[in-house]
Coordinates of C-alpha atoms and ligand atoms in Angstrom, one line a residue:
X712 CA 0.0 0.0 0.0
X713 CA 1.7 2.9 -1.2
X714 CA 1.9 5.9 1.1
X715 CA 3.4 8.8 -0.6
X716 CA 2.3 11.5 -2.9
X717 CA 4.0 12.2 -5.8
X718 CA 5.0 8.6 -7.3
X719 CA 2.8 7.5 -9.5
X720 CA -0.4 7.0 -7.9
X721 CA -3.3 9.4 -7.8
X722 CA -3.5 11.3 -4.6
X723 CA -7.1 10.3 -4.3
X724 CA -5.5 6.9 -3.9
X725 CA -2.9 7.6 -1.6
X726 CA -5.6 9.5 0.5
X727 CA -7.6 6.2 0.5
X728 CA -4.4 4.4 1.6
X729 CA -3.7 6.9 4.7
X730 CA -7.2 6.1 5.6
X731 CA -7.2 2.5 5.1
X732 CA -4.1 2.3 7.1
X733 CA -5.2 4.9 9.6
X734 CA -8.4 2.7 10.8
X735 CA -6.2 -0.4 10.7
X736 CA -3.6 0.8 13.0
X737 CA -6.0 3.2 15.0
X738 CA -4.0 6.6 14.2
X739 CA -7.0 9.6 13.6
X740 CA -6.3 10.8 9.6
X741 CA -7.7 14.2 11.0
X742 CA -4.6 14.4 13.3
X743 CA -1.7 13.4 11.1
X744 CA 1.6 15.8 10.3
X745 CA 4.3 15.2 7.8
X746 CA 7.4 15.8 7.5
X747 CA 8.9 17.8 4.6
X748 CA 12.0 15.2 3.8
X749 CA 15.4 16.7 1.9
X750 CA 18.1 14.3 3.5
X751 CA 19.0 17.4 6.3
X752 CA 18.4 17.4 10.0
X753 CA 16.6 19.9 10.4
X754 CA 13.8 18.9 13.3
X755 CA 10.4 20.5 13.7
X756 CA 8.0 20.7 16.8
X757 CA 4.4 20.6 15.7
X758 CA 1.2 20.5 17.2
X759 CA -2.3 21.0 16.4
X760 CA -2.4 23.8 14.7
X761 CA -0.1 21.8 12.3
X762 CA -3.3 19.5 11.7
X763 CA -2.7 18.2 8.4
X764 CA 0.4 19.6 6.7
X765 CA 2.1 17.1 4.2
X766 CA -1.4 15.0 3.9
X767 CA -4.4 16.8 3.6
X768 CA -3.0 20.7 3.6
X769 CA 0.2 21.6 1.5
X770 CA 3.7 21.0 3.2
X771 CA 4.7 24.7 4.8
X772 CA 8.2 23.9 5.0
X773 CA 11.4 22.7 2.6
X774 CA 13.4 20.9 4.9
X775 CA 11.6 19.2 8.2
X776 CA 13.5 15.3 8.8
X777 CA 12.6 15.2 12.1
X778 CA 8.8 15.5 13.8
X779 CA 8.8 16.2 17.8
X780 CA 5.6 17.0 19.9
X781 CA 4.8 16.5 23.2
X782 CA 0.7 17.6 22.3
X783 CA -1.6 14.4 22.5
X784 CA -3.4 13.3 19.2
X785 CA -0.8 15.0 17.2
X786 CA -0.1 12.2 14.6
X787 CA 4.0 12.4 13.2
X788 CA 4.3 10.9 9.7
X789 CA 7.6 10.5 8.3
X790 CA 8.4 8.6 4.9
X791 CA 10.9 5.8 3.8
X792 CA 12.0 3.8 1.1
X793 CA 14.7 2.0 2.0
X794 CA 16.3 5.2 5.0
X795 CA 15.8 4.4 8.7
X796 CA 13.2 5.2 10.4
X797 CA 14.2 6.6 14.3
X798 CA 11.4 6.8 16.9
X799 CA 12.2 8.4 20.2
X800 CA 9.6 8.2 23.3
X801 CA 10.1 10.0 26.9
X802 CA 8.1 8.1 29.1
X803 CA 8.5 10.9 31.6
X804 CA 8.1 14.0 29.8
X805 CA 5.5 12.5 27.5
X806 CA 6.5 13.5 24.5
X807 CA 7.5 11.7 21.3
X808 CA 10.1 12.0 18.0
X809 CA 10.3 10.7 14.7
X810 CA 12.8 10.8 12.1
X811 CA 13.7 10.2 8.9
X812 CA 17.9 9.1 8.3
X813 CA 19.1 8.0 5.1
X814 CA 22.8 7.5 4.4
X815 CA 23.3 11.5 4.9
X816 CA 21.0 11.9 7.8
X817 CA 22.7 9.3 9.6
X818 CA 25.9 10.2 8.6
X819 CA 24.9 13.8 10.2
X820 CA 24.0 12.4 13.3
X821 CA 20.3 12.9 13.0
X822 CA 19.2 10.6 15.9
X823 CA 21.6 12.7 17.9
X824 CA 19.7 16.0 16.5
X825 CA 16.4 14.6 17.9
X826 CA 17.5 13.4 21.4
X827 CA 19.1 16.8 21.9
X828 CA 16.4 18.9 20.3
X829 CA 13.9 17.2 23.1
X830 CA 16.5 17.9 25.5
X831 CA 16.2 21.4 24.7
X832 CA 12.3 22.0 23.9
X833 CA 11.0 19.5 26.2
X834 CA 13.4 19.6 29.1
X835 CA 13.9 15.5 28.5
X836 CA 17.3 13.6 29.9
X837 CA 17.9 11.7 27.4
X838 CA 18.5 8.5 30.3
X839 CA 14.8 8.4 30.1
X840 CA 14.3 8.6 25.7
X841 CA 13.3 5.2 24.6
X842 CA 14.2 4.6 21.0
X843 CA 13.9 2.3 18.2
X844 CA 15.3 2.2 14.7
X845 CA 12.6 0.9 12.2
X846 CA 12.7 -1.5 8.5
X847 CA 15.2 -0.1 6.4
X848 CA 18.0 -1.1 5.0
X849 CA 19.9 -3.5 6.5
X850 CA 24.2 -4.4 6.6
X851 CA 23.1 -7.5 4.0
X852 CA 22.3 -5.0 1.6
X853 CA 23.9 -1.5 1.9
X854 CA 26.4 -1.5 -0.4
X855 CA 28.5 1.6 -1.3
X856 CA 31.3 3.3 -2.9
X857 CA 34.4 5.0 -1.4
X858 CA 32.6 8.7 -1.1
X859 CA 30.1 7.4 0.7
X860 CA 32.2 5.3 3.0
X861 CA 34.6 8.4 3.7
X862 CA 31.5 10.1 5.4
X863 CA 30.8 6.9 8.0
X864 CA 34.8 6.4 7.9
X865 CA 35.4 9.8 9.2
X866 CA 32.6 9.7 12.2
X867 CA 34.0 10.8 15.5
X868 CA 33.3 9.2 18.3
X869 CA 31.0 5.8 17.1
X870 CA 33.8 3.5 16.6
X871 CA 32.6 3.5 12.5
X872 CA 34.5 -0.5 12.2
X873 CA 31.9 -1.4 13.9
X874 CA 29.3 -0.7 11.4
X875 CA 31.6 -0.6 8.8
X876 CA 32.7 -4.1 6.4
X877 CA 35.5 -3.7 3.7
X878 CA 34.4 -5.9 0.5
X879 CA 37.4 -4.7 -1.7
X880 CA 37.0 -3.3 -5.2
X881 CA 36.6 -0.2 -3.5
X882 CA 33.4 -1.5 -2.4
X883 CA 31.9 -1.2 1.0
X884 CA 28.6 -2.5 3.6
X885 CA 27.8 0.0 5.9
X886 CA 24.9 -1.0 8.4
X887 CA 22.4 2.0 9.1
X888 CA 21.4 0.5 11.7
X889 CA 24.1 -0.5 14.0
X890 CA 25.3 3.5 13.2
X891 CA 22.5 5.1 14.4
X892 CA 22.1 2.6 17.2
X893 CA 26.0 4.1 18.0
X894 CA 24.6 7.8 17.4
X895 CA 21.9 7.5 19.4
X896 CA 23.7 6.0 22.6
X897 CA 26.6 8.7 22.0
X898 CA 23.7 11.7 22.5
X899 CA 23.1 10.0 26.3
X900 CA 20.1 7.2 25.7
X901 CA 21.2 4.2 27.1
X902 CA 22.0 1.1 25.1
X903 CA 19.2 -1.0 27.1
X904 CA 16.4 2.1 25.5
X905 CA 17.0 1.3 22.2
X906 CA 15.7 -1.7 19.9
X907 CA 16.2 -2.2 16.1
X908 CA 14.0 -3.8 14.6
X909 CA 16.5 -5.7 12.2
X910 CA 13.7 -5.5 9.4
X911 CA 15.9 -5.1 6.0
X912 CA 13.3 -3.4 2.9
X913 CA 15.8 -4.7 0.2
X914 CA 15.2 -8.5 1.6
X915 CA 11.7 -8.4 2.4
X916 CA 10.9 -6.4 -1.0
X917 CA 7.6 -8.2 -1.6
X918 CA 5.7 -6.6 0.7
X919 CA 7.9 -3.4 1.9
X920 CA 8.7 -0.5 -0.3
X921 CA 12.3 -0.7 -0.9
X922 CA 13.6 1.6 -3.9
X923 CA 17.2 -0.1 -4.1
X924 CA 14.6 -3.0 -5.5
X925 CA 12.4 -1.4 -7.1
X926 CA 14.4 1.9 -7.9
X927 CA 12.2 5.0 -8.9
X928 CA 8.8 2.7 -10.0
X929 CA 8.0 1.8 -6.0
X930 CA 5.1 3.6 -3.6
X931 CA 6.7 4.4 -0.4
X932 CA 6.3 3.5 3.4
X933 CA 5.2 5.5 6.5
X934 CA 6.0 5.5 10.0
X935 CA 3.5 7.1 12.1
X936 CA 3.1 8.2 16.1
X937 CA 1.2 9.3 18.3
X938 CA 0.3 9.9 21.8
X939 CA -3.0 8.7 22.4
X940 CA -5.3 11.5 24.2
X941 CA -9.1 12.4 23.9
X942 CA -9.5 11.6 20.4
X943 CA -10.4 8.3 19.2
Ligands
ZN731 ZN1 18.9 -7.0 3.1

């Protein structure tokens, strides 16, 4: 079920989808806010009066990778095809995250971005953030070239050979996941608050969106959140 505008389907379609999918999985369409996704860190706080934006009312921003609110029924929707999905929960200060990390969000230390930007708007210590990194691409799969390696290679801090596997031919596997897993616990959340769901899109291709197989003729997936509240 394809969940993103702009690839082919008709957006009366992918309208039908969000609904389909929000009654499934109990999320309230009226609630949802998107992100506006350009491979930055850039991380937005939202609430109700963003009701809409990126689904139903036009995206108001260029650049928005990262979703934070702590309003209830304010539904985050961020989009993937293949980047990592990062979803952050304080327990204490009630209030949730959600990003989107490709190669260059990770590589820029997105989930670090998040953790600190709900240090700083929500007061959150980042010993209490619970966090999980979603289906994406996994280390079977994410192969890359030398430019792309240099970016991981040169991460301070993260110990990159541990997420990082020479294949020669100036060929290289990075895994996304045990990166941001690194990035995550390096902003202050403990290693026991995160879970990765181990979920690769490339390998499980027939029946999540994954465009290194499918490339550009693919639909795309969503990650949604929300803190439940008054609405239904
Ligand atoms: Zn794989």
């Amino acid at each position: 079920m394809n969940l993103n505008f702009g690839r082919g389907d008709s957006d009366e379609n992918v309208v039908r989808n969000f609904h389909r999918f929000c009654s499934a999985a109990g999320f309230d369409y009226s609630t949802l806010v998107a992100s506006a996704q350009d491979h930055h860190t850039f991380v937005r706080r939202v609430g109700a009066e963003n009701y809409g934006t990126g689904v139903w009312k036009p995206k108001d921003m260029k650049s928005a990778d990262g979703l934070i609110t702590n309003e209830k029924d304010v539904t985050l929707v961020t989009f993937y095809a293949d980047c990592v999905p990062l979803f952050f929960l304080d327990p204490q200060k009630r209030t949730i995250g959600l990003a989107h990390a490709g190669w260059r969000g990770t590589a820029a230390k997105m989930g670090a971005e998040m953790v600190n930007a709900m240090v700083r708007e929500f007061g959150s210590s980042p010993k209490d953030i619970l966090a999980a990194v979603g289906p994406s691409i996994g280390p079977c799969c994410f192969e890359v070239d030398a430019p792309v390696y240099e970016e991981f290679a040169a991460l301070p801090g993260i110990h990159p050979e541990k997420f990082i596997v020479h294949k020669g031919g100036g060929k290289y596997m990075i895994d996304l996941w045990e990166a941001n897993r690194r990035i995550i616990m390096e902003a202050g959340v403990p290693a026991e608050n995160i879970e990765v769901a181990q979920l690769c899109t490339e390998c499980n291709a027939q029946w999540l969106w994954s465009h290194r197989a499918s490339g550009a003729k693919r639909g795309g997936l969503a990650a949604m959140m929300c803190l439940k509240g008054e609405k239904k």
